[in-house]
Tab-separated table of C-alpha atoms in Angstrom:
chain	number	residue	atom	x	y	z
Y	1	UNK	CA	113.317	111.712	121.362
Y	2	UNK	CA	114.674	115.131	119.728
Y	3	UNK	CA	112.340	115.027	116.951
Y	4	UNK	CA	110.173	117.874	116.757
Y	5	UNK	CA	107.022	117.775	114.882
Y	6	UNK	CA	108.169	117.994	110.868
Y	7	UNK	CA	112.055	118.183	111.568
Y	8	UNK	CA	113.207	115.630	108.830
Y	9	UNK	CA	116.931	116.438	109.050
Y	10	UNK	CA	118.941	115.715	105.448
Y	11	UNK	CA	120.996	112.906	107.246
Y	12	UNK	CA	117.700	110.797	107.873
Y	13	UNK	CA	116.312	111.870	104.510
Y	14	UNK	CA	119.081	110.159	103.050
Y	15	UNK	CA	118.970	107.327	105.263
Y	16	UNK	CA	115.082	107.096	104.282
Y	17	UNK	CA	116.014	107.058	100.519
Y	18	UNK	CA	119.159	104.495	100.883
Y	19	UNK	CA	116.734	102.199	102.696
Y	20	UNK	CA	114.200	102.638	99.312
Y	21	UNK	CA	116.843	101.681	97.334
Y	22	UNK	CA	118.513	98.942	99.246
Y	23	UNK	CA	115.228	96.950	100.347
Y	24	UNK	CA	113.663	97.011	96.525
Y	25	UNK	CA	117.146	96.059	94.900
Y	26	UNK	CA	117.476	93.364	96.984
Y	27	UNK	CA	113.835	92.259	96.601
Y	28	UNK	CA	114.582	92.684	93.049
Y	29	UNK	CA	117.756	91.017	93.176
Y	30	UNK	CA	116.081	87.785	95.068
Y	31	UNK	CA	113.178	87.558	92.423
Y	32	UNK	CA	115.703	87.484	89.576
Y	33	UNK	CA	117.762	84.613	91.629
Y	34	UNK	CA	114.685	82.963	91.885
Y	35	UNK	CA	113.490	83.410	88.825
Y	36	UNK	CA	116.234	82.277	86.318
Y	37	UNK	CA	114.899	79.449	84.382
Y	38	UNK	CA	117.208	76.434	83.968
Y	39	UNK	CA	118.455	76.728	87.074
Y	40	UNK	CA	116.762	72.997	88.192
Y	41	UNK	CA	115.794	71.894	91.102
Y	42	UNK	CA	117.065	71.209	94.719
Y	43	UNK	CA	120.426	71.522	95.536
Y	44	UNK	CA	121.389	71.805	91.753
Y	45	UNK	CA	119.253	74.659	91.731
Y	46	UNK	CA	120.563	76.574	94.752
Y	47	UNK	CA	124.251	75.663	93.399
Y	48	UNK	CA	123.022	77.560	90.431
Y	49	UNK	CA	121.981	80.733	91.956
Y	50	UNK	CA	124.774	80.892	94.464
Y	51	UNK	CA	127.257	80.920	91.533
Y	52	UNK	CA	125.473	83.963	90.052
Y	53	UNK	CA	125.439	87.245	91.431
Y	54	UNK	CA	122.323	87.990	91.556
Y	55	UNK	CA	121.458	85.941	95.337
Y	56	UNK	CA	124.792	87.636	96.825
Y	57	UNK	CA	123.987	90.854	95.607
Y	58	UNK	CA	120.442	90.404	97.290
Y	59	UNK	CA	122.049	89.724	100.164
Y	60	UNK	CA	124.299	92.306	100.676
Y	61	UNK	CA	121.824	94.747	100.007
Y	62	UNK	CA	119.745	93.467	102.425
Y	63	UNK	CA	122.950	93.357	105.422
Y	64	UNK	CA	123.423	97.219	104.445
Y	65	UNK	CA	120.126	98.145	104.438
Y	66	UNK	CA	120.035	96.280	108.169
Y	67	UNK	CA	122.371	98.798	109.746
Y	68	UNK	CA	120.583	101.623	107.652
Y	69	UNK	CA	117.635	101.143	108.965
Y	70	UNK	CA	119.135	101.158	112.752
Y	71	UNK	CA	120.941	104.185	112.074
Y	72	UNK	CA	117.497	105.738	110.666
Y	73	UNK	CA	115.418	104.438	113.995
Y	74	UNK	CA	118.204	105.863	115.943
Y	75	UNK	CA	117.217	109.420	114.643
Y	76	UNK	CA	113.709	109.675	114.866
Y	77	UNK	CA	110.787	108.310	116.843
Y	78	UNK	CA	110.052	104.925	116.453
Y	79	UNK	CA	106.254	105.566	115.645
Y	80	UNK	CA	107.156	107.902	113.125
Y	81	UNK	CA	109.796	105.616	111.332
Y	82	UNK	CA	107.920	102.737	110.814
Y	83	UNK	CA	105.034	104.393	108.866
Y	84	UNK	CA	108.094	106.219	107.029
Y	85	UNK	CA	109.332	103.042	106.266
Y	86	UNK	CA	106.230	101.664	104.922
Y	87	UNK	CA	107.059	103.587	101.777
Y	88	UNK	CA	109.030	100.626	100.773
Y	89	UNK	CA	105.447	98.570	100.066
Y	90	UNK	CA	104.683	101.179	96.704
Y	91	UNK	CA	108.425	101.136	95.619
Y	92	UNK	CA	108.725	97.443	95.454
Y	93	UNK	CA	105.421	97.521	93.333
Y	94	UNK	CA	105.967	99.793	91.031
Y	95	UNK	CA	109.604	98.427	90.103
Y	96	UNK	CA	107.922	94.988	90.020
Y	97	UNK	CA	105.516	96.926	87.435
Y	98	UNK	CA	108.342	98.343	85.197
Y	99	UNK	CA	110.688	95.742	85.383
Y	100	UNK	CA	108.217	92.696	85.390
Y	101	UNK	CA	105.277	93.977	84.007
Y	102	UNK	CA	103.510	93.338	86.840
Y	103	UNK	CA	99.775	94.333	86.679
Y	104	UNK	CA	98.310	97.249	88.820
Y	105	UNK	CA	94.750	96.866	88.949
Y	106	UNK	CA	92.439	99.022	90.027
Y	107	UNK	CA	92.967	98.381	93.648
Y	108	UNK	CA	96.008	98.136	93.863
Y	109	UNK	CA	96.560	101.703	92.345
Y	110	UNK	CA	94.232	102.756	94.882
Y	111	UNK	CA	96.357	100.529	98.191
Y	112	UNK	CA	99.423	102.497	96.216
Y	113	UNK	CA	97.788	105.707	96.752
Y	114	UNK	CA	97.050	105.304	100.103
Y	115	UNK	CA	100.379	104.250	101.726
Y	116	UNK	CA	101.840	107.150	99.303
Y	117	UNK	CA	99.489	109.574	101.048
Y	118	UNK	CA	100.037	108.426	104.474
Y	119	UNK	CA	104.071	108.775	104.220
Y	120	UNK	CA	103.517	112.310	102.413
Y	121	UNK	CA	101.157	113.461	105.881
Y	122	UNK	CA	103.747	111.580	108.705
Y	123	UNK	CA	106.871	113.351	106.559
Y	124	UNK	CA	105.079	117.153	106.237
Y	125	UNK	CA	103.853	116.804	109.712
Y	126	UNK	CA	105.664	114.505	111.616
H	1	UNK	CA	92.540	75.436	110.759
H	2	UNK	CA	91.438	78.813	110.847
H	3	UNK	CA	93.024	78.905	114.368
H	4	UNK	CA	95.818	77.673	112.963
H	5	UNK	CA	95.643	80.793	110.487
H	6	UNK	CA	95.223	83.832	113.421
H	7	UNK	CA	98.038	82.053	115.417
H	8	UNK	CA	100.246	82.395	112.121
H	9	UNK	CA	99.063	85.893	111.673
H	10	UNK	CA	99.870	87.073	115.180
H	11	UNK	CA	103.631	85.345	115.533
H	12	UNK	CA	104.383	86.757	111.930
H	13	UNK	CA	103.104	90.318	114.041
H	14	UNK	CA	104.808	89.593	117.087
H	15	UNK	CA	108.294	88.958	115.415
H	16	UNK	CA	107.893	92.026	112.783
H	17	UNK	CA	107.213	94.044	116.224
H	18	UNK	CA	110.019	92.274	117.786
H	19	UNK	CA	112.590	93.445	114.977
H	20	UNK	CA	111.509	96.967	115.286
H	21	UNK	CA	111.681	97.694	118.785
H	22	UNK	CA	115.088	95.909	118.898
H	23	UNK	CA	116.442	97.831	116.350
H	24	UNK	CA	114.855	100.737	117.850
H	25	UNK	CA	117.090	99.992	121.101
H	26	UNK	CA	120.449	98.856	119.260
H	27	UNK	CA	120.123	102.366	117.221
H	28	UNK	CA	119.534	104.705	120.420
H	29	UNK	CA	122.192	102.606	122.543
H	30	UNK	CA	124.862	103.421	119.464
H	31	UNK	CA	124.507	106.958	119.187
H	32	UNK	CA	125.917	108.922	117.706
H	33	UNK	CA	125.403	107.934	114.010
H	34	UNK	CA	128.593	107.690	112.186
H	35	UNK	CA	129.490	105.942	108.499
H	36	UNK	CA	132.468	104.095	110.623
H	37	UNK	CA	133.435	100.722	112.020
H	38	UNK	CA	133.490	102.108	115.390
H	39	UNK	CA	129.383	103.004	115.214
H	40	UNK	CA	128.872	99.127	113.443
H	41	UNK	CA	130.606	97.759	116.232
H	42	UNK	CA	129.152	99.857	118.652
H	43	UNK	CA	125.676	98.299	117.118
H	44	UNK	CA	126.794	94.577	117.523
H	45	UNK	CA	128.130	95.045	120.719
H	46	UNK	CA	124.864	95.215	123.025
H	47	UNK	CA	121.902	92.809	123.066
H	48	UNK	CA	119.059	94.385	121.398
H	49	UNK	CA	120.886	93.855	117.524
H	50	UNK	CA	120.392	90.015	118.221
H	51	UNK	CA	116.665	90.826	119.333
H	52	UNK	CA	116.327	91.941	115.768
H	53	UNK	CA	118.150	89.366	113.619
H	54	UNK	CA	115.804	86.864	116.036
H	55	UNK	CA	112.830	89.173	114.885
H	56	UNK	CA	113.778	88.510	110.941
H	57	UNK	CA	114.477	85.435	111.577
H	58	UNK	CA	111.681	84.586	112.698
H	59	UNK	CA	109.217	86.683	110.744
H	60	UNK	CA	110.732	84.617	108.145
H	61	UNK	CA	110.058	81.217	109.297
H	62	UNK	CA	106.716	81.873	109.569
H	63	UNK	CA	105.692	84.011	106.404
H	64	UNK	CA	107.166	80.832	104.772
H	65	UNK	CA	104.890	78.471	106.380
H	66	UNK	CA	102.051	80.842	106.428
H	67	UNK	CA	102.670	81.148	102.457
H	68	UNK	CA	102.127	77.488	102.412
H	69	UNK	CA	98.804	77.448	103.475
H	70	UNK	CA	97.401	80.877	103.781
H	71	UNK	CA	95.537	82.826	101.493
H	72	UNK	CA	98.319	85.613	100.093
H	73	UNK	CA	96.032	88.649	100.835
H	74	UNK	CA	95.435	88.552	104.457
H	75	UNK	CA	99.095	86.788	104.808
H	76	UNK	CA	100.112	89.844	102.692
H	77	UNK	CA	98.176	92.531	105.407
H	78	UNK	CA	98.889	90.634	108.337
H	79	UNK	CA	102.628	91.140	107.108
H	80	UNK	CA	102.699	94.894	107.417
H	81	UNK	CA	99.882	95.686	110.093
H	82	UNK	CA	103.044	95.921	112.689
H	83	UNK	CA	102.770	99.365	112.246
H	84	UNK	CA	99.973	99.283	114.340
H	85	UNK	CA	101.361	97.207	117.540
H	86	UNK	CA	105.096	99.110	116.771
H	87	UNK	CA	103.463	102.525	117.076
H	88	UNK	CA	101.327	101.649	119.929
H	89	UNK	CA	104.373	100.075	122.176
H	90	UNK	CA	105.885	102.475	121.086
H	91	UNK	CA	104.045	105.260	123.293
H	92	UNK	CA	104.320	102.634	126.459
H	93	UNK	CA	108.257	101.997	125.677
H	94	UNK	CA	109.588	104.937	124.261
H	95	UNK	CA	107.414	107.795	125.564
H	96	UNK	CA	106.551	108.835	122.061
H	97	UNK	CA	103.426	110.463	121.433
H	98	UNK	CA	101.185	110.321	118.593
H	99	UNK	CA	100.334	113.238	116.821
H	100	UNK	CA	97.386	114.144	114.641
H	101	UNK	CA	99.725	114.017	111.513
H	102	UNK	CA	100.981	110.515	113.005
H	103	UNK	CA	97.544	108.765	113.683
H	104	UNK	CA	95.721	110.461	110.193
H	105	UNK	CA	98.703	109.190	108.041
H	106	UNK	CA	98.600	105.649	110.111
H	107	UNK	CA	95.125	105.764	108.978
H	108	UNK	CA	96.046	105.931	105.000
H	109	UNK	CA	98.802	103.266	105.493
H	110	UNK	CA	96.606	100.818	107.049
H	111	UNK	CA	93.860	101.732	104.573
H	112	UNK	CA	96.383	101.593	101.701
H	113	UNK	CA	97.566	97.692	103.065
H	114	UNK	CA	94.313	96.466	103.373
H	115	UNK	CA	93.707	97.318	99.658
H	116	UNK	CA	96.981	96.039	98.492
H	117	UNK	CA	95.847	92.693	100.612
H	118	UNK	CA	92.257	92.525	98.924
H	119	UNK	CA	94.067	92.804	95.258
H	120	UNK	CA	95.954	89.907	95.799
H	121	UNK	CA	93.191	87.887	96.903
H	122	UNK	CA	91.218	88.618	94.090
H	123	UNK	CA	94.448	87.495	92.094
H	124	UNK	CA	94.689	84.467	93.490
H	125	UNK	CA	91.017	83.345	94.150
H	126	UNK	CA	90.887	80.278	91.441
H	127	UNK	CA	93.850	78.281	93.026
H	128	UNK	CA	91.548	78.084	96.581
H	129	UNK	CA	88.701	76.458	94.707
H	130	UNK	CA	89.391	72.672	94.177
H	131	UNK	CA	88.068	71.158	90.567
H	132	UNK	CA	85.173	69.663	91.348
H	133	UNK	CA	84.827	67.756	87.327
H	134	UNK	CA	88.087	65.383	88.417
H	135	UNK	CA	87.491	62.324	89.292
């Protein structure tokens, strides 16, 4: 649409960063729903998590981060968004790293380094 | 059941795809952007929002059942290779065009998935294998 080639205004910046932030705390916030020990099985274990924050929390982030991500798609080209967007695979992974001590191996640095590289050339040049 | 795999794969594709072009629509047809209940309602008041909640929806229902049987790593790529049908609808739907930067940077993304993908097979390789001592 209006886009032209490397015009990232602030207002989809921040949109771009919200959604960052929204989709990996609410990943985050899902894993730690799911993963509480103790929290048994079945519909005991779903009564559980939905009287803890942590699945509400998840969810929330993920409604917000819904109407962020239309408002960001509304801004720029469509093409150009989703490979934005695909950020969101290396942030998820490298919280999952610091706050689960989740292993990178060798490959996985290198699948990390790629997607990195590939937002970094679609922001610079559109 | 390896048919039963690529049909998995492609409906997990075609309802990722799904999502993104309808939220491409319900975010041009609510222009302008605003941080205001008028712009949210303006987003759940035409068509192409539902499109996308079907899209999730969907995606979900099947990366579930795909999980249950599917090896993670090519469940894992298969999960984020929309980019590839998005951007290419994309030029038929939306008139965009694709740019060197667009197409090189595609390129490292796709490259950068199919790594992540082969990592988690390797992760999970032992669990395929069935032991062969029982019984």
């Amino acid at each position: 649409m209006m886009s032209v080639a490397g015009s990232i205004s602030p207002l989809v910046a921040g949109l771009w960063l919200l959604n960052i932030v929204l989709d990996t705390g609410g990943q985050l916030a899902f894993k730690a729903a799911a993963g509480d020990e103790g929290a048994g099985d079945g519909l005991a274990r779903w009564k559980h998590m939905a009287s803890r924050p942590w699945l509400w929390l998840g969810v929330a982030s993920y409604v917000i981060e819904f109407l962020v991500w239309i408002a960001f798609l509304s801004l720029i080209p469509l093409s150009e968004g989703v490979l934005l967007g695909s950020i969101n695979i290396v942030a998820i992974m490298v919280a999952g790293r610091f706050l689960f001590g989740e292993k990178l191996t060798r490959l996985r640095v290198a699948g990390i380094l790629l997607v990195t590289l590939g937002v970094v050339i679609v922001g610079v040049g559109g | 059941m390896k048919r039963f795999y690529l049909i998995g794969f492609l409906l997990l594709m075609g309802f990722d795809t799904l999502a993104q072009i309808s939220f491409k629509y319900a975010g041009t047809q609510a222009l302008p952007v605003a941080a205001s209940l008028e712009w949210v309602l303006r987003v759940f008041s035409q068509p192409w929002v539902y499109g996308a909640v079907i899209g999730y929806v969907g995606a979900f229902f099947t990366w579930m059942a795909l999980l249950k049987h599917a090896p993670i790593g090519p469940a894992f790529a298969a999960s984020h290779l929309e980019v590839v049908s998005v951007m290419l609808l994309s030029i038929w739907l939306f008139d965009e065009q694709l740019n060197t930067a667009r197409v090189l940077g595609a390129i490292a993304i796709i490259a950068g998935i199919v790594c992540l993908g082969m990592a988690e097979s390797r992760e999970h390789v032992p669990e395929a294998e069935p032991a062969p001592a029982e019984a």
